[in-house]
């Protein structure tokens, strides 16, 4: 009898997980009514940082690519949104003559640059918010993953990218607003109705939930299996006939797109974006969330971002040396808790148990593989396009 | 609200940093360009000093030390301490800066680095944590205020290379820049001597080439690691002591030098130490030349982009002999 029950339980979806997740979601959903306005804004912000951390966890925790450039993708998405809001504000009350944002006027720009002008329209801005970081990531990924460059060097490259872009954005003051970034943006409004903070909170909550659920589904799929095997033994998985670089590029681009959306949602909330979020310091902050939360756990980085943000918020009132605590925590985690704080949760009651998917149904694999095949023609087309430019790329 | 607004974006323009006290009233483009190139030479000295320690630890131990900037900062603080406590001359503080940072480096190796061997990414994270901790502790002790270090009076002023007819210097370089280069080259020489002419250096090279084999032949690899890391940190300390009087001394100052030092190391490669010299020369001069033609930020972006492309095609660095796998 137990065996039968066991079998039934195994063949179904992880019910426990869904119930737990549902309860947590509901708690978060009604949270704005329980906490104040300030906390609502703070939690929205932390949820976005959590989504950013999850996106890094996809490439680092699962695929083993440590990136300091996720702040860059986040900020690129943020700038797309900021331009949209700024341009609409400028159109509404044109203090500075015409539709030009103030910082462009101050820097002597007379016309809206052609590459910023289309961002005035929301659909284009939303597209740019996803596509600009994704395209940038795709180019970088295509450039570095199809080479013999490995682990540590990739990290150094991401450091250099972050450093270079920070310099670039600060120096192009007329286009980016320089060190101040884009401030005083309009309130996001859809069809003439202003989006309030609480609505924004729900949008962000749903977005983060979708990111978490999607990432979980992705890592449980065959694709996730391949990604994890790349992390563990890249050479072996390439001997098995998988094109490792394609998988890396795919997950890298996807993760950048998630980061970009998070950045885009961040701007209406934060009301400004600046090169601070491009800098290496913010990129490292994301890495720290993932490291402390636990690599490859998805939930861990989200919880770490939420908790550390809250602790920081209260600690900063008392002491200026909050960063010191983070540093010590990071050292302790790296030295003694390779799985992060999620490794502390006992196995018996832990998320690990909840996350345990039932024994996979052999036929289910085909369904998932089918979705993966969906991407394959795209990859194939792209690869043949690459073939136009380089002759000897036979593998 | 949340602390990121307080995280300052530390932007560091190499060419700006080297402000030779010349006015380019000569007007002629040639003189400006020559000045710029000489500025570049000044940058090369700083890059060489900061990159050298990094190259040694990376070359021998294969660890990514993101706390290198903080060791530079520590060296600068040792100099500041010595100056404010004993009114010591900057030159005299250099040995203390070396010893102080080397000691802290050795402690670090014993407590942190040693536990993470063979896991480069973990070491990278740990050293980043370490850099935050060191910054935090220094901030606790010395506060976040900027400190200033006096440079010795006998190496101030500029050496005029080309003087105009009315006696105004058209192309000149400050003596302090030349002093930095001299120290950098001296440290390079000492390091080369230690590596290639002493029994200890032979052991270090053996460990760098083949750790297991060296161990089998009786080399005490953990001692070598300890010494190497301490020495690398000591070099960072010297860099800090020498650089301290160029700008102010503050807890986050090391961050400015970290990315550039790494770019030097990956450009030159760690196989031969001379690669570090070549790497810093390339980056410093390219920066100065491009900054002359365009401007500082663009120069930095172009140089960083070039380094990224370089890593892509030659991750082992430009000046490395192809090794058999």
XYZ file of C-alpha atoms in Angstrom, chain B residues 3-270:
268
model
C 23.350 51.712 0.304
C 24.204 51.630 -3.355
C 23.963 55.314 -3.660
C 26.812 55.482 -1.228
C 28.960 53.121 -3.246
C 30.991 55.542 -5.204
C 31.842 54.751 -8.748
C 35.563 54.963 -8.719
C 36.605 56.122 -12.047
C 40.193 56.389 -12.724
C 41.712 57.888 -15.770
C 45.258 56.856 -16.178
C 46.321 59.758 -18.285
C 44.711 62.347 -16.078
C 46.453 60.951 -13.093
C 49.800 61.785 -14.545
C 49.605 65.524 -14.478
C 52.963 66.800 -15.412
C 53.181 70.402 -14.344
C 53.751 71.707 -17.789
C 51.634 74.202 -19.542
C 51.273 73.312 -23.155
C 51.531 76.899 -24.252
C 54.135 75.836 -26.730
C 51.129 75.425 -28.931
C 52.811 73.053 -31.303
C 51.140 69.684 -31.387
C 54.437 67.904 -31.278
C 55.271 69.188 -27.822
C 51.873 68.269 -26.454
C 52.246 64.839 -27.898
C 55.735 64.434 -26.495
C 54.481 65.571 -23.101
C 51.679 63.092 -23.328
C 54.096 60.284 -24.150
C 56.265 61.236 -21.191
C 53.157 61.230 -19.025
C 52.624 57.775 -20.396
C 56.035 56.803 -19.104
C 54.939 57.968 -15.681
C 51.852 55.780 -15.923
C 54.014 52.850 -16.964
C 55.878 53.115 -13.675
C 52.690 52.973 -11.629
C 51.297 50.106 -13.704
C 54.541 48.155 -13.459
C 54.699 48.551 -9.696
C 51.084 47.558 -9.157
C 51.142 44.736 -11.679
C 54.363 43.108 -10.548
C 53.114 41.672 -7.265
C 49.964 40.456 -8.949
C 51.914 38.724 -11.705
C 54.006 36.818 -9.185
C 51.107 35.499 -7.142
C 49.094 34.706 -10.257
C 52.023 33.122 -12.060
C 53.183 30.894 -9.238
C 50.029 30.152 -7.300
C 47.413 30.624 -10.035
C 45.188 32.560 -7.722
C 43.164 35.612 -8.598
C 43.896 38.185 -5.963
C 41.167 40.806 -5.978
C 42.481 42.178 -2.694
C 45.660 43.376 -4.366
C 44.389 46.937 -4.430
C 43.840 46.767 -0.691
C 47.420 45.712 -0.120
C 48.489 48.762 -2.107
C 46.247 50.794 0.167
C 47.781 49.175 3.247
C 51.251 50.091 2.038
C 50.121 53.675 1.607
C 48.716 53.694 5.130
C 51.946 52.293 6.567
C 53.768 55.186 4.923
C 51.222 57.625 6.300
C 51.582 56.159 9.783
C 55.358 56.299 9.700
C 55.277 59.857 8.481
C 52.800 61.103 11.011
C 54.295 59.218 13.961
C 58.021 59.505 13.345
C 58.193 62.229 10.690
C 59.993 59.727 8.563
C 61.121 60.429 5.041
C 59.037 58.725 2.368
C 62.019 56.778 1.086
C 62.704 55.365 4.533
C 59.147 54.158 4.944
C 59.346 51.900 1.900
C 60.953 48.945 3.740
C 58.347 49.234 6.475
C 55.575 49.289 3.897
C 57.056 46.141 2.360
C 57.387 44.324 5.679
C 54.009 45.405 6.999
C 52.014 44.343 3.959
C 54.080 41.179 3.533
C 53.225 40.212 7.092
C 49.522 40.812 6.568
C 49.778 38.957 3.260
C 51.382 35.974 4.993
C 48.614 35.938 7.587
C 46.051 36.036 4.795
C 47.690 33.154 3.008
C 47.734 31.072 6.179
C 44.140 31.739 7.113
C 42.271 32.123 3.840
C 44.098 31.382 0.613
C 45.561 28.079 1.767
C 42.140 26.585 2.327
C 40.975 27.296 -1.200
C 43.690 25.767 -3.225
C 42.955 24.675 -6.772
C 39.624 26.490 -6.807
C 40.391 29.751 -8.577
C 36.841 31.088 -8.577
C 36.464 30.508 -4.843
C 39.763 32.256 -4.214
C 38.536 35.141 -6.289
C 35.432 35.445 -4.129
C 37.348 35.055 -0.908
C 39.859 37.719 -1.853
C 36.993 40.026 -2.743
C 35.502 39.421 0.686
C 38.925 40.061 2.118
C 39.226 43.337 0.265
C 35.905 44.495 1.731
C 37.051 43.455 5.199
C 40.429 45.181 4.906
C 38.766 48.335 3.640
C 36.261 48.211 6.458
C 38.886 47.669 9.141
C 41.112 50.448 7.815
C 38.083 52.708 7.727
C 37.324 51.827 11.342
C 40.870 52.601 12.440
C 41.719 55.632 10.324
C 38.217 56.888 9.432
C 37.234 57.533 5.846
C 38.969 60.900 5.752
C 41.541 61.522 3.071
C 45.098 61.479 4.365
C 47.963 63.222 2.704
C 51.533 62.051 2.468
C 54.397 64.430 1.900
C 56.730 63.574 -0.918
C 60.381 64.206 -0.164
C 61.445 67.735 -1.153
C 64.541 66.594 -3.017
C 62.489 64.760 -5.621
C 60.110 67.476 -6.562
C 60.038 69.651 -9.598
C 60.278 68.785 -13.234
C 63.046 67.782 -15.524
C 62.809 69.790 -18.689
C 63.621 67.709 -21.720
C 63.087 70.322 -24.388
C 63.280 73.945 -23.359
C 61.911 76.768 -25.428
C 63.944 79.795 -26.443
C 62.632 81.902 -23.605
C 63.536 79.242 -21.084
C 60.044 77.853 -20.480
C 60.005 74.071 -20.449
C 58.087 72.738 -23.417
C 58.452 69.048 -22.775
C 59.109 67.926 -19.251
C 58.668 65.097 -16.803
C 58.437 65.367 -13.055
C 61.268 63.905 -11.034
C 58.789 62.017 -8.937
C 57.554 60.139 -12.022
C 61.125 59.188 -12.817
C 61.565 58.107 -9.229
C 58.527 55.822 -9.515
C 59.891 54.262 -12.672
C 63.268 53.800 -11.032
C 61.673 52.034 -8.057
C 59.553 49.897 -10.374
C 62.534 48.856 -12.468
C 64.589 48.210 -9.345
C 61.865 45.973 -7.923
C 61.617 44.175 -11.254
C 65.380 43.651 -11.182
C 65.387 42.390 -7.603
C 62.517 40.043 -8.350
C 64.239 38.719 -11.445
C 67.408 38.193 -9.449
C 65.557 36.370 -6.689
C 63.716 34.196 -9.174
C 66.571 33.279 -11.462
C 69.730 33.481 -9.384
C 68.850 32.046 -6.000
C 68.027 28.500 -4.882
C 64.766 29.747 -3.441
C 63.851 31.281 -6.786
C 64.557 27.996 -8.497
C 62.142 26.293 -6.150
C 59.526 28.944 -6.841
C 59.910 28.436 -10.580
C 59.684 24.698 -10.111
C 56.400 25.077 -8.260
C 55.086 27.402 -10.945
C 55.940 24.931 -13.684
C 54.823 21.709 -12.110
C 53.523 21.709 -8.616
C 53.179 17.943 -8.183
C 56.625 17.206 -9.533
C 58.190 19.868 -7.361
C 56.496 18.358 -4.352
C 57.816 14.920 -5.258
C 61.324 16.321 -5.479
C 61.108 17.576 -1.943
C 60.154 21.196 -2.409
C 58.117 22.489 0.485
C 55.333 23.844 -1.700
C 53.225 25.268 1.082
C 56.188 27.260 2.358
C 56.887 28.483 -1.175
C 53.249 29.544 -1.526
C 53.419 31.418 1.733
C 56.606 33.211 0.755
C 55.374 33.995 -2.736
C 52.123 35.465 -1.548
C 53.828 37.475 1.157
C 56.367 38.780 -1.350
C 53.638 39.696 -3.842
C 51.762 41.580 -1.148
C 54.968 43.245 -0.059
C 55.482 44.518 -3.602
C 51.959 45.888 -3.515
C 52.901 47.618 -0.286
C 55.911 49.244 -1.923
C 53.670 50.374 -4.754
C 51.308 51.877 -2.209
C 54.105 53.661 -0.373
C 55.443 55.197 -3.551
C 52.060 56.087 -5.015
C 50.739 57.508 -1.735
C 52.065 60.997 -2.335
C 50.660 61.223 -5.877
C 47.103 61.327 -4.657
C 45.464 61.254 -1.278
C 45.377 58.119 0.846
C 41.921 56.740 1.540
C 40.369 53.308 2.165
C 38.922 52.831 -1.336
C 42.064 54.013 -3.147
C 43.186 50.498 -3.987
C 40.121 49.842 -6.114
C 41.379 52.368 -8.617
C 44.449 50.346 -9.334
C 42.979 46.844 -9.285
C 41.398 46.634 -12.731
C 44.369 48.289 -14.403
C 46.862 46.052 -12.652
C 44.913 43.037 -13.848
C 44.833 44.350 -17.388
C 48.611 44.663 -17.294
C 49.016 41.125 -16.050
C 46.729 39.539 -18.624
C 48.274 41.594 -21.405
C 51.824 40.701 -20.583
C 51.265 37.188 -19.388
C 52.886 35.719 -16.334
